[in-house]
Short mmCIF file of C-alpha atoms in Angstrom, two decimals:
data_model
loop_
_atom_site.label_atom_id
_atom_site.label_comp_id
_atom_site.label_asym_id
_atom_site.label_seq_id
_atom_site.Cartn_x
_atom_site.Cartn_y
_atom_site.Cartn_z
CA UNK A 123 -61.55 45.36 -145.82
CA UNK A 124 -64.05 44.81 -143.25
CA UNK A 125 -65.04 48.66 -142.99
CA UNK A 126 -67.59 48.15 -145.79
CA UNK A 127 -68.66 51.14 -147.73
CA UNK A 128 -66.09 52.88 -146.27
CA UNK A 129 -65.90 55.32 -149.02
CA UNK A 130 -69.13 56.05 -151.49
CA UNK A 131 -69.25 57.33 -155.49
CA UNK A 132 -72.15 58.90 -156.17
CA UNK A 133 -73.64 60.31 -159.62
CA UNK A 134 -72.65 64.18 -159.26
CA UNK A 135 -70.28 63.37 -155.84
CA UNK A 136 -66.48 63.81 -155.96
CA UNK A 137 -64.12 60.97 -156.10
CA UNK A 138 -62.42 59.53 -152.81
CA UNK A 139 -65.42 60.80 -150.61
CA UNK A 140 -65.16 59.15 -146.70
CA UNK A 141 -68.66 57.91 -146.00
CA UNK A 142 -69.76 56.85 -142.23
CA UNK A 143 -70.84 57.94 -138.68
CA UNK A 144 -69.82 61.38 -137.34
CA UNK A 145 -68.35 61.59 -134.29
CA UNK A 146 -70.60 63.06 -131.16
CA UNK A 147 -68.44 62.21 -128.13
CA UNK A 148 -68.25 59.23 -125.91
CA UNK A 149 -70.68 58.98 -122.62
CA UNK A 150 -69.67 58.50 -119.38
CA UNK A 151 -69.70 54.84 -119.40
CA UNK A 152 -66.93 55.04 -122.60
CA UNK A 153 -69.53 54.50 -125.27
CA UNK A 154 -69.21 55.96 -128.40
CA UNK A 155 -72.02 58.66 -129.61
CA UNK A 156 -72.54 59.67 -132.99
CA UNK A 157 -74.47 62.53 -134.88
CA UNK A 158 -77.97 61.34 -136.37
CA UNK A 159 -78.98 62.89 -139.44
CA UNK A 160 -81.81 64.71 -137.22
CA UNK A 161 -79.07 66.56 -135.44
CA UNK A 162 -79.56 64.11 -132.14
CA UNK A 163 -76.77 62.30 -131.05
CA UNK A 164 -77.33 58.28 -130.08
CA UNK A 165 -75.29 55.25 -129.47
CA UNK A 166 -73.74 53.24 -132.60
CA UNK A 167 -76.55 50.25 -131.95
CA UNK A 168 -78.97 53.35 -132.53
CA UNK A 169 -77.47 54.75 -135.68
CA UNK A 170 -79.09 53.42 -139.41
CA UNK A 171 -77.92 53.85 -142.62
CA UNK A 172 -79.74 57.14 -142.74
CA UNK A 173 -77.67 58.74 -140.35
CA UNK A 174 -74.37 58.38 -142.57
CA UNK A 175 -73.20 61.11 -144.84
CA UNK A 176 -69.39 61.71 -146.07
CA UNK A 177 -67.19 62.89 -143.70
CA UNK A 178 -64.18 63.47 -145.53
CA UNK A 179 -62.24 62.99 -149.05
CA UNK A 180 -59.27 61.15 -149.62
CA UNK A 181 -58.10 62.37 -152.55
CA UNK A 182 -55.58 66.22 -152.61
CA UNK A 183 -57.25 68.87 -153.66
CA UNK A 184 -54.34 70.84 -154.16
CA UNK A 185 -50.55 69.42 -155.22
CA UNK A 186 -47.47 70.93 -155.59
CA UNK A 187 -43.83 70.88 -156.70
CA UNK A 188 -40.47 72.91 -156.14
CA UNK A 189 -37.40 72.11 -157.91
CA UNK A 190 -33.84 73.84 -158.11
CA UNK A 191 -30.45 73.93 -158.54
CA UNK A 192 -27.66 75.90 -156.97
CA UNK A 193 -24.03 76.05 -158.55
CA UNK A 194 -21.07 77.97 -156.19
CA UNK A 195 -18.18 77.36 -158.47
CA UNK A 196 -17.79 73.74 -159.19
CA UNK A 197 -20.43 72.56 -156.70
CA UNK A 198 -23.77 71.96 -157.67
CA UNK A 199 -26.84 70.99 -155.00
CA UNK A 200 -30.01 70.15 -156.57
CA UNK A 201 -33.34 69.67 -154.05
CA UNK A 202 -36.67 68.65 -155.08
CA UNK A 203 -39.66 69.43 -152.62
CA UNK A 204 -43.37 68.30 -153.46
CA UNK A 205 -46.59 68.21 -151.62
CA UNK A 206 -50.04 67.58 -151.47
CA UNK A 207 -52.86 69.48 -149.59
CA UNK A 208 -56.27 69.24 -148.22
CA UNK A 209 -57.31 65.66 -148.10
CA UNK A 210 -58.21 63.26 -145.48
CA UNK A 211 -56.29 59.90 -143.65
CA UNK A 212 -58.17 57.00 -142.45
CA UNK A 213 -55.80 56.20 -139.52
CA UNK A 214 -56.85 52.32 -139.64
CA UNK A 215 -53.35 51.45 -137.14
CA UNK A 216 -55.20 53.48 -134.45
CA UNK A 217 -58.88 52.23 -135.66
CA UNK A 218 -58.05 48.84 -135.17
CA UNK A 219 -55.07 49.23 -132.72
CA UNK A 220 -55.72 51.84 -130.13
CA UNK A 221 -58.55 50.23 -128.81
CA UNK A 222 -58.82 48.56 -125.58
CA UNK A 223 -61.59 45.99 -126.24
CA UNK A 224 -59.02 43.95 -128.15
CA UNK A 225 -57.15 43.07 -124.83
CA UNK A 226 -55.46 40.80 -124.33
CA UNK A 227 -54.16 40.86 -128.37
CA UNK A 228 -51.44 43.35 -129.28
CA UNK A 229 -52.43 46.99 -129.27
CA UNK A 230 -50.65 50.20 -129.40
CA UNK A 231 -50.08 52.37 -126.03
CA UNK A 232 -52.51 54.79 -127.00
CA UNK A 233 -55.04 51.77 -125.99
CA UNK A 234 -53.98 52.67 -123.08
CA UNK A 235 -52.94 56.35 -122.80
CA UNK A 236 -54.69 58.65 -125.82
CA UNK A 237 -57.60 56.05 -126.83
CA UNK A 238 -57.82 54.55 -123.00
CA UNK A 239 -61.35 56.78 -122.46
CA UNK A 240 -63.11 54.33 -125.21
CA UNK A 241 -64.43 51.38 -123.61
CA UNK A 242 -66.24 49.74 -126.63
CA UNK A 243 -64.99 48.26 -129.96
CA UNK A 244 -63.75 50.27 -132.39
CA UNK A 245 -66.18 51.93 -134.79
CA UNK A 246 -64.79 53.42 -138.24
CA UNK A 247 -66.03 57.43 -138.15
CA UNK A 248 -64.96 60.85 -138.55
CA UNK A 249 -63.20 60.21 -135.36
CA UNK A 250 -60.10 58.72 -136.89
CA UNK A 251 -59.68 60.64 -139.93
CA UNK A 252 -56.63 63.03 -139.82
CA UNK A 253 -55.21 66.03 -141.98
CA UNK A 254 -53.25 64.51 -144.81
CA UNK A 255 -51.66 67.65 -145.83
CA UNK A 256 -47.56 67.02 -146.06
CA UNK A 257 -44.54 68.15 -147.65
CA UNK A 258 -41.76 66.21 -149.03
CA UNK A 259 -38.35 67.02 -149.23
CA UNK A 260 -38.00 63.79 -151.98
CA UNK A 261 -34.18 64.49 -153.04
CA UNK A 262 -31.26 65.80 -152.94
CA UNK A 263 -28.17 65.47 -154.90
CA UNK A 264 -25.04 67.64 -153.83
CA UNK A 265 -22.04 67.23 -157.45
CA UNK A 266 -18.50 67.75 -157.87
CA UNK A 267 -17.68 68.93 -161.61
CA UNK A 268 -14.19 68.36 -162.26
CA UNK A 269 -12.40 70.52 -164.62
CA UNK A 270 -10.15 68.16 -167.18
CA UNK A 271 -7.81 68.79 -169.73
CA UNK A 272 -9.18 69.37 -173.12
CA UNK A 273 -6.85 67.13 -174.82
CA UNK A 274 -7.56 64.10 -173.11
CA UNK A 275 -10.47 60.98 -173.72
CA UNK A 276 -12.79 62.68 -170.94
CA UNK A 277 -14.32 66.27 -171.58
CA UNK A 278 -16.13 66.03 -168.65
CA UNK A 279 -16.39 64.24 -165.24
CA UNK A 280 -18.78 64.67 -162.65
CA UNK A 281 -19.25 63.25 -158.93
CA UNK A 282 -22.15 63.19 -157.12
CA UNK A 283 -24.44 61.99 -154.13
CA UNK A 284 -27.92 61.45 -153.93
CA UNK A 285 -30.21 60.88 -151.04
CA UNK A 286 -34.32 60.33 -151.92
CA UNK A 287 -37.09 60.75 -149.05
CA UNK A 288 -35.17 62.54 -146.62
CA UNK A 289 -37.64 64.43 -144.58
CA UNK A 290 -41.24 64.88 -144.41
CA UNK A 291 -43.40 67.54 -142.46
#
């Protein structure tokens, strides 16, 4: 996209590494103010290439899985949960969205409400990452086992509903 090296590899770096401007604040006037790499803050018409470093990583450090099955005579309710923890979002709906300067054009209400302090155009930073961390309740299947006759075609017959991507916290 048009966020250009949005996210860096370097020799000896970790994969999925956020590069850019770190977030300082806005000024009075609504202007965005960034970290320099001298510790000063400045404006993002002050800021050079020197004054990026990564500001987050996009890829789960940690991932994990729970299945199991409960049986209660002939009922059977199976859930799968998984997750995946500590790793960063680029919010690019609010980056390009929640941003007043493109008024008149469609834009979220946080333009106007959350976002409605910024009074420049939007600038990809540290400011619109967000904690990726979620779990997934990814399905659920609740079965009726029906006990048949051992004489007939069928030995067994089972009945069953599924649901997939039910919730998500």
């Amino acid at each position: 996209g048009n966020l250009g090296n949005a996210i860096r590899l370097e020799e000896g770096g970790s994969i999925g590494n956020f590069y850019g401007k770190r977030y300082a604040g806005l000024t009075d006037d609504g202007k965005w103010l960034f970290y320099k790499a001298d510790g000063t803050t400045g404006t993002a018409s002050e800021m050079n290439e020197n004054d990026l470093s990564i500001i987050g990583n996009g890829v789960p450090k940690y991932m994990a899985s729970l299945s199991n099955r409960f049986k209660y005579k002939n009922f059977d309710l199976t859930v799968f949960f998984r997750g995946k923890f500590d790793f960063d979002i680029l919010n690019t709906v609010d980056l390009f969205y929640g941003n007043q300067e493109l008024l008149p054009a469609n834009v979220l209400t946080s333009a106007l409400g959350q976002y409605s302090q910024i009074k420049e155009a939007p600038q990809y930073s540290d400011y619109y990452l967000e904690n990726g961390d979620f779990i997934k309740l990814d399905n659920l299947t609740l079965g009726y086992n029906f006990d048949l006759p051992q004489e007939g075609n069928f030995k067994r017959l089972r009945l069953y509903a599924s649901a997939r991507n039910l919730a998500t916290i």
